mmCIF file of C-alpha atoms in Angstrom:
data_model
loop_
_atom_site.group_PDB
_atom_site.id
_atom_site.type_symbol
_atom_site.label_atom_id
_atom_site.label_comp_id
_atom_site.label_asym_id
_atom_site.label_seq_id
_atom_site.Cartn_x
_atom_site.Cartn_y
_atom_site.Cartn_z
ATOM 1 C CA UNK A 1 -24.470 37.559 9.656
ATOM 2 C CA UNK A 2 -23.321 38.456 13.055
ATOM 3 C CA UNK A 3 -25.806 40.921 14.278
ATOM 4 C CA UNK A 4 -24.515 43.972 17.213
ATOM 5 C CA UNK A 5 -26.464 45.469 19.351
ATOM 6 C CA UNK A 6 -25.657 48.429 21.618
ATOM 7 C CA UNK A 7 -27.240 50.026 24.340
ATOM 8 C CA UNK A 8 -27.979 52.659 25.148
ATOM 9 C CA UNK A 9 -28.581 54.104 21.791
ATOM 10 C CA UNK A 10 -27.866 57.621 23.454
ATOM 11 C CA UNK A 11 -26.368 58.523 26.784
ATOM 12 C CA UNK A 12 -25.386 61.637 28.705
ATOM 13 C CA UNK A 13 -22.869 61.753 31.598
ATOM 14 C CA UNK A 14 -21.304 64.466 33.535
ATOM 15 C CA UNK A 15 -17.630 65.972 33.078
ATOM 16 C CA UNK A 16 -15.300 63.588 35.061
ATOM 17 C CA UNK A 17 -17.925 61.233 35.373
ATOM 18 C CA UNK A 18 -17.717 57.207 34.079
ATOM 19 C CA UNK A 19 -19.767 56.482 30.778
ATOM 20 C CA UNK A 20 -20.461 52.691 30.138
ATOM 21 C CA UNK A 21 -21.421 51.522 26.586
ATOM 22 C CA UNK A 22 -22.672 48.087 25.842
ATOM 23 C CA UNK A 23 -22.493 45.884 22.807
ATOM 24 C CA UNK A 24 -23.937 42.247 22.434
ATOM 25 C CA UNK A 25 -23.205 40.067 19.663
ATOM 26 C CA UNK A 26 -25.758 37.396 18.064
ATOM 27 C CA UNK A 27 -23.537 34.560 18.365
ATOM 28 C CA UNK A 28 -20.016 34.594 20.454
ATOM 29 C CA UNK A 29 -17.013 36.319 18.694
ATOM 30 C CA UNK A 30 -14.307 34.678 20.820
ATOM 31 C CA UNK A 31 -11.651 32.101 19.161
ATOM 32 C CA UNK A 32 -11.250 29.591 21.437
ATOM 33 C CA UNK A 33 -7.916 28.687 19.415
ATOM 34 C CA UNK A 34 -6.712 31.882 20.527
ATOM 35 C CA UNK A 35 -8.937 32.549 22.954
ATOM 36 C CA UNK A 36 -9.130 36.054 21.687
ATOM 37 C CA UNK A 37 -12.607 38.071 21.123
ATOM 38 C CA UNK A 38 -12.895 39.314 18.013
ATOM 39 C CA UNK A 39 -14.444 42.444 18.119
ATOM 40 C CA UNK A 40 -13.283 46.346 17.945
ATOM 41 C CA UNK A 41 -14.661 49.901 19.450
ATOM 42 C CA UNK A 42 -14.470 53.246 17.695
ATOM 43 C CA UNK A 43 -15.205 56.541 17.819
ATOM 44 C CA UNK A 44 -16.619 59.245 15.467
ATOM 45 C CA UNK A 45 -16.986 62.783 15.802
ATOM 46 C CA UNK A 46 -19.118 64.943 13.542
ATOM 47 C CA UNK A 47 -17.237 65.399 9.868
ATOM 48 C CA UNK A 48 -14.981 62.370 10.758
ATOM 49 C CA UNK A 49 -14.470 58.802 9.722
ATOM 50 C CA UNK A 50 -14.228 56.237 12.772
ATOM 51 C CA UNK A 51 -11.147 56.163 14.625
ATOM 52 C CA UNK A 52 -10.279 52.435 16.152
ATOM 53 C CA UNK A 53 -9.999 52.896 19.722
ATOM 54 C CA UNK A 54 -9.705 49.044 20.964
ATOM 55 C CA UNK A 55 -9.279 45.714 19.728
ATOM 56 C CA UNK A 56 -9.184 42.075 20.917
ATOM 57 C CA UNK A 57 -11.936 43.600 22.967
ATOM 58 C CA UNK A 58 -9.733 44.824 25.537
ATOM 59 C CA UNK A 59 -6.546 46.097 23.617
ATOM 60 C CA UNK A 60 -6.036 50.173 23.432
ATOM 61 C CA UNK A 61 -4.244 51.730 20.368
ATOM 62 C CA UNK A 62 -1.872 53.517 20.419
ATOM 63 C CA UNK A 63 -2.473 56.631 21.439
ATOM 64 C CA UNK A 64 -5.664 56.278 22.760
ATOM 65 C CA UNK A 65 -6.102 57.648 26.556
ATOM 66 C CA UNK A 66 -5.780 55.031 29.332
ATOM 67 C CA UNK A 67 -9.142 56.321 30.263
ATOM 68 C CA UNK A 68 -10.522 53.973 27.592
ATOM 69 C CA UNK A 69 -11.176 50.304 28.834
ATOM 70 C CA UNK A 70 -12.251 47.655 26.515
ATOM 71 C CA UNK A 71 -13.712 44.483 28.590
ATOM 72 C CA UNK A 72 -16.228 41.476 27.588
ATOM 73 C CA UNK A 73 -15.984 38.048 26.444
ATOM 74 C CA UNK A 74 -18.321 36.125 23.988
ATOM 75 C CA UNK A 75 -21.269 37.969 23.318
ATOM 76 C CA UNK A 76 -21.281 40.557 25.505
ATOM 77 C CA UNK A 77 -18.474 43.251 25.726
ATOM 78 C CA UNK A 78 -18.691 47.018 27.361
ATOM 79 C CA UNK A 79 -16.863 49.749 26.526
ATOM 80 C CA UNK A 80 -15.952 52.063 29.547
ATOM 81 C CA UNK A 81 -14.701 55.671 29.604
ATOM 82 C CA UNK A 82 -13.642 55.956 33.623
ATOM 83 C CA UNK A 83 -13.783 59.728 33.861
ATOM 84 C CA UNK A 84 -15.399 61.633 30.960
ATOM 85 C CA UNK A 85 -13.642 64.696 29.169
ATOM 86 C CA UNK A 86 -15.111 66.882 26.360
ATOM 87 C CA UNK A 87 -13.518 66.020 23.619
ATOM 88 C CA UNK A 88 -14.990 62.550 24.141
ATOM 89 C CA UNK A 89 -18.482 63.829 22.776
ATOM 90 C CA UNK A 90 -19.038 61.484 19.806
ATOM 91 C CA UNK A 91 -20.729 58.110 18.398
ATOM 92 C CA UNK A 92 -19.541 54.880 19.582
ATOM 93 C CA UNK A 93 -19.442 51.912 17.508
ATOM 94 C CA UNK A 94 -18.255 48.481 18.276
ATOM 95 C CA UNK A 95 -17.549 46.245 15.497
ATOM 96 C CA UNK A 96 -17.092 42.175 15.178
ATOM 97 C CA UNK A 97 -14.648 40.557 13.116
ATOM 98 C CA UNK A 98 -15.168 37.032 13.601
ATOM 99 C CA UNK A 99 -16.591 36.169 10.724
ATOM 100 C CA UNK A 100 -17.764 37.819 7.462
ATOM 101 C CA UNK A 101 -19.495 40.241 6.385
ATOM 102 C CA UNK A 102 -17.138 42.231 9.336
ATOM 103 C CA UNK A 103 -20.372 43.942 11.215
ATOM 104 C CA UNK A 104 -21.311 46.948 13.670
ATOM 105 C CA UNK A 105 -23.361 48.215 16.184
ATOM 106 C CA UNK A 106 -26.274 50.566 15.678
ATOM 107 C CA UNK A 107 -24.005 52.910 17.241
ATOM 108 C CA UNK A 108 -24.094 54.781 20.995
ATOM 109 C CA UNK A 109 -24.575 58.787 21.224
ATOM 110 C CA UNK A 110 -22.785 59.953 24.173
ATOM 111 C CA UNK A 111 -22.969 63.589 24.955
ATOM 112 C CA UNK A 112 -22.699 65.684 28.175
ATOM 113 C CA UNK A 113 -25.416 66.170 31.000
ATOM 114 C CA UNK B 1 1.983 56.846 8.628
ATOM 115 C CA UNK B 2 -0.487 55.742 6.085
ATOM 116 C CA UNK B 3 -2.844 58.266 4.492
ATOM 117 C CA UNK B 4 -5.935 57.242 2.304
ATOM 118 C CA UNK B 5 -8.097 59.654 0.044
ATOM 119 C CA UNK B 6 -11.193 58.451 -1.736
ATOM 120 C CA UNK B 7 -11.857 60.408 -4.753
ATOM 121 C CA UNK B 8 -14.819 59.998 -7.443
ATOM 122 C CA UNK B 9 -18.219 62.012 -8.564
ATOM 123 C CA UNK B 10 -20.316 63.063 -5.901
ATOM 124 C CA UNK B 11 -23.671 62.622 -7.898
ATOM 125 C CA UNK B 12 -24.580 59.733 -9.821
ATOM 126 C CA UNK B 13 -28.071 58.980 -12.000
ATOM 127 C CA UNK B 14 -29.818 56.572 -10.301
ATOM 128 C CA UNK B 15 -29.839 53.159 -12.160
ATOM 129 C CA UNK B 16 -25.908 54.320 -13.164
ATOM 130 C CA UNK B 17 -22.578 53.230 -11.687
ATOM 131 C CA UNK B 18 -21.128 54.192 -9.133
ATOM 132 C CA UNK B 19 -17.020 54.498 -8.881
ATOM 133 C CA UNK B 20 -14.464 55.355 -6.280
ATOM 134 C CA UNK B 21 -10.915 55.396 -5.691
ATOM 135 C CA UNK B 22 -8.550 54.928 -2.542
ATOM 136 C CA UNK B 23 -5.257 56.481 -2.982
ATOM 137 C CA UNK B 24 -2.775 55.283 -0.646
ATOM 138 C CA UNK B 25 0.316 57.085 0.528
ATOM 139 C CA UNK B 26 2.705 56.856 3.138
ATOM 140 C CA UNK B 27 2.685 52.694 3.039
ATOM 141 C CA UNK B 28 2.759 50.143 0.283
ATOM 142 C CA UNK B 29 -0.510 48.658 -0.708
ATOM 143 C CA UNK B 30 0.807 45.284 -0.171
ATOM 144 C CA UNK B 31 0.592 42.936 2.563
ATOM 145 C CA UNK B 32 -3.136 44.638 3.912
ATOM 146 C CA UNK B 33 -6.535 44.386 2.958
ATOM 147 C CA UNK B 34 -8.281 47.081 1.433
ATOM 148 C CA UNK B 35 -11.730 47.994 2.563
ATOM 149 C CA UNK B 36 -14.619 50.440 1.524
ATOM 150 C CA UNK B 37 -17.094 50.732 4.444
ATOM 151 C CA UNK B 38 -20.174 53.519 3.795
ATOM 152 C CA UNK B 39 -22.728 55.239 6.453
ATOM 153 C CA UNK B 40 -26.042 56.477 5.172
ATOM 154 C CA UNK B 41 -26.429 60.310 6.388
ATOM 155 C CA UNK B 42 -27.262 60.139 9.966
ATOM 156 C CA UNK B 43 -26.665 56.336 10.280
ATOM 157 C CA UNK B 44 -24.549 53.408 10.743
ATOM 158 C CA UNK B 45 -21.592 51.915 8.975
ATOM 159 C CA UNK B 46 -21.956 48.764 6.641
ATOM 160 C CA UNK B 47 -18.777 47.511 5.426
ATOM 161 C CA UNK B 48 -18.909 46.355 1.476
ATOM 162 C CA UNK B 49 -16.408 44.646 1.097
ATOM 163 C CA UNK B 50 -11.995 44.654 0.970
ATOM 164 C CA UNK B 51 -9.676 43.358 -1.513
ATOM 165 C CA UNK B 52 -6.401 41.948 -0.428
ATOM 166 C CA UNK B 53 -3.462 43.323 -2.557
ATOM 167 C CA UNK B 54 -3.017 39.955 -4.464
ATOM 168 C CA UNK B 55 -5.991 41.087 -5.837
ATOM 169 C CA UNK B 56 -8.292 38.274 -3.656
ATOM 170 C CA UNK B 57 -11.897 39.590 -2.401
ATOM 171 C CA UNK B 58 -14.497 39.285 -0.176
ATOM 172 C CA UNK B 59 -18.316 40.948 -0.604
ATOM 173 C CA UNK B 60 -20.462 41.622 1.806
ATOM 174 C CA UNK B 61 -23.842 38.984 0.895
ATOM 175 C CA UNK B 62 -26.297 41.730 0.324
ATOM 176 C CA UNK B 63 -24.246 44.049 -2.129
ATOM 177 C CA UNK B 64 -22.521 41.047 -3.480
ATOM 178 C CA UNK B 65 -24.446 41.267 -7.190
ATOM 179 C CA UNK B 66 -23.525 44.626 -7.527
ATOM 180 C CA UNK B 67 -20.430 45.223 -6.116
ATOM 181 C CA UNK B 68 -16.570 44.770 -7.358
ATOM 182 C CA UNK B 69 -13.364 46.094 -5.872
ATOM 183 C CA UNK B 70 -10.114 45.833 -7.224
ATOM 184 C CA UNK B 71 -6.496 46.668 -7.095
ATOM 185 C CA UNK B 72 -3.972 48.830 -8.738
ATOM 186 C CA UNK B 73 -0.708 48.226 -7.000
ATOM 187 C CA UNK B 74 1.278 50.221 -9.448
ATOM 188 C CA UNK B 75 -0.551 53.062 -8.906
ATOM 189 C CA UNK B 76 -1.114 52.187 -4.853
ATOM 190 C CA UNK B 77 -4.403 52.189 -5.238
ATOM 191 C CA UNK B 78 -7.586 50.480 -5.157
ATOM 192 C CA UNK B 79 -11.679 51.081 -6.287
ATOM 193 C CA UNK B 80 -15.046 50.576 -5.883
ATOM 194 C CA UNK B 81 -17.927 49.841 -8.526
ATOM 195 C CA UNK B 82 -21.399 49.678 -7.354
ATOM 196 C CA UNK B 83 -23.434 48.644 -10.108
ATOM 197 C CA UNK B 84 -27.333 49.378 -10.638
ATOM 198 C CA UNK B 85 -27.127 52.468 -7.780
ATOM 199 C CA UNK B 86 -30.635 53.660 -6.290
ATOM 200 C CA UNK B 87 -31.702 56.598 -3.651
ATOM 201 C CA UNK B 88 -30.834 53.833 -0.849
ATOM 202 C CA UNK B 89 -26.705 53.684 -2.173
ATOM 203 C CA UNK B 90 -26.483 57.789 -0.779
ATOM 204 C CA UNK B 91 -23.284 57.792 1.280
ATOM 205 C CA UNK B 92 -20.374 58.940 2.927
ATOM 206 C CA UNK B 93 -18.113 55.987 1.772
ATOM 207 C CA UNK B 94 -15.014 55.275 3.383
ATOM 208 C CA UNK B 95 -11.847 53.681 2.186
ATOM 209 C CA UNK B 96 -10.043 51.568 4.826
ATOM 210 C CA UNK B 97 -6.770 49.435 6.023
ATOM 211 C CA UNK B 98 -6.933 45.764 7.666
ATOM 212 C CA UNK B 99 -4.027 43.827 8.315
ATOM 213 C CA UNK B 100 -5.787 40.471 8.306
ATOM 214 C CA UNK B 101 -8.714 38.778 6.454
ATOM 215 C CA UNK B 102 -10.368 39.056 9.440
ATOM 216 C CA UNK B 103 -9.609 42.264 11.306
ATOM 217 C CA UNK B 104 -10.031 46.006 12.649
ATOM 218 C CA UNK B 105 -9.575 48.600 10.410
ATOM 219 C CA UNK B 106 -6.647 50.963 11.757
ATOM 220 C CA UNK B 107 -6.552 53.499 8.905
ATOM 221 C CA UNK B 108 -9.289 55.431 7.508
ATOM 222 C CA UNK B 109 -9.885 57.840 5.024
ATOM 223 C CA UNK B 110 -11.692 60.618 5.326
ATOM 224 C CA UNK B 111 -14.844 59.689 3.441
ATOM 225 C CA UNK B 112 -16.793 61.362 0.147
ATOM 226 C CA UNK B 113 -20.631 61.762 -0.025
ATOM 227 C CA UNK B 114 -22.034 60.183 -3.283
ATOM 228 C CA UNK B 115 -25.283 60.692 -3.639
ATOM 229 C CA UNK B 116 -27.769 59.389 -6.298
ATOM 230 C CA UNK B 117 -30.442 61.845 -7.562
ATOM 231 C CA UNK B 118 -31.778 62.479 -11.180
#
């Protein structure tokens, strides 16, 4: 199994401030056939399943505020929020889909300071 | 746009099995993958497992002996048994869309808490 770790497991960050999750795969989730990284972010608030955010590492949804940035290749990937709001209070997963079982973080906290 | 409800008991004996159903409306079953993901109260998510709507599955390894999904695409639908349930099986478990083998899941439901308690 593809193991993910994130880090922090918790953070808090100031209104209008940037918030930086990390996530680290056990072995590298990028096709080099493709050369696409296979590996997702979401975000859940209390009461409510995960909502996809990004995919191919870097893609947004649609939908999803440009202030959401997906970036990373291989094992190591980072999930940025350039200027926090308060709605964005929630848990942060990342998820791999290289290879089964499909696998995710630990998950990240991220509430305001 | 796609809507998915799980329904099923919310309380089941532990050594018993335990059953869900996705009911999907808004799309047609076919041409996705079909997951059920769960998250222990106050922890991660662990996907199970999906079945594609040919009827085709994949487990995850360690729920693999106990686990079977299948497919109704009549009823545009799809379920969950979890054989053999214990304390460690409490869960929100979610029903959710892929539209590859090996992919995100862009549609969610909105989760049901089965717990197992005598």
């Amino acid at each position: 199994d593809i193991v993910m770790t994130q880090s922090p497991d918790s953070l808090a960050v100031s209104l209008g401030e940037r918030a930086t999750i990390n996530c680290k795969s056990s072995q590298s989730v990028l096709n080099r056939s493709n050369n696409k990284n296979y590996l997702g972010w979401y975000q859940q608030k209390p009461g409510q399943p995960p909502k996809l955010l990004i995919y191919w590492a870097s893609t947004r949804e649609s939908g999803v505020p440009d202030r959401f940035s997906g970036s990373g290749s291989g094992t190591d990937f980072t999930l940025t929020i350039s200027s926090l709001q308060a709605e964005d209070v929630a848990v942060y997963y990342c998820q791999q889909y290289y290879s089964t079982p499909l696998t995710f973080g630990q998950g990240t906290k991220l509430e305001i300071k | 746009q796609v809507h998915l409800q799980e329904s099923g008991p919310g309380l089941v004996k532990p050594s018993e099995t335990l059953s869900l159903t996705c009911n999907v409306s808004g799309d047609s079953i076919s041409g996705f993958y079909w997951s059920w993901i769960r998250q222990p109260p106050g922890k991660g998510l662990e996907w199970i497992g999906h079945v594609y709507y040919s009827g085709s599955t994949t487990y995850n390894p360690s729920l693999k002996s106990r686990v079977t999904i299948s497919v109704d695409t009549s009823k545009n639908q799809f379920s969950l048994k979890l054989t053999s349930v214990t304390a460690a099986d409490t869960a929100v478990y979610y029903c959710a869309r892929s539209e590859q083998w090996l992919s995100w899941f862009d549609s969610w439901g909105q989760g049901t808490l089965v717990s197992v308690s005598s």
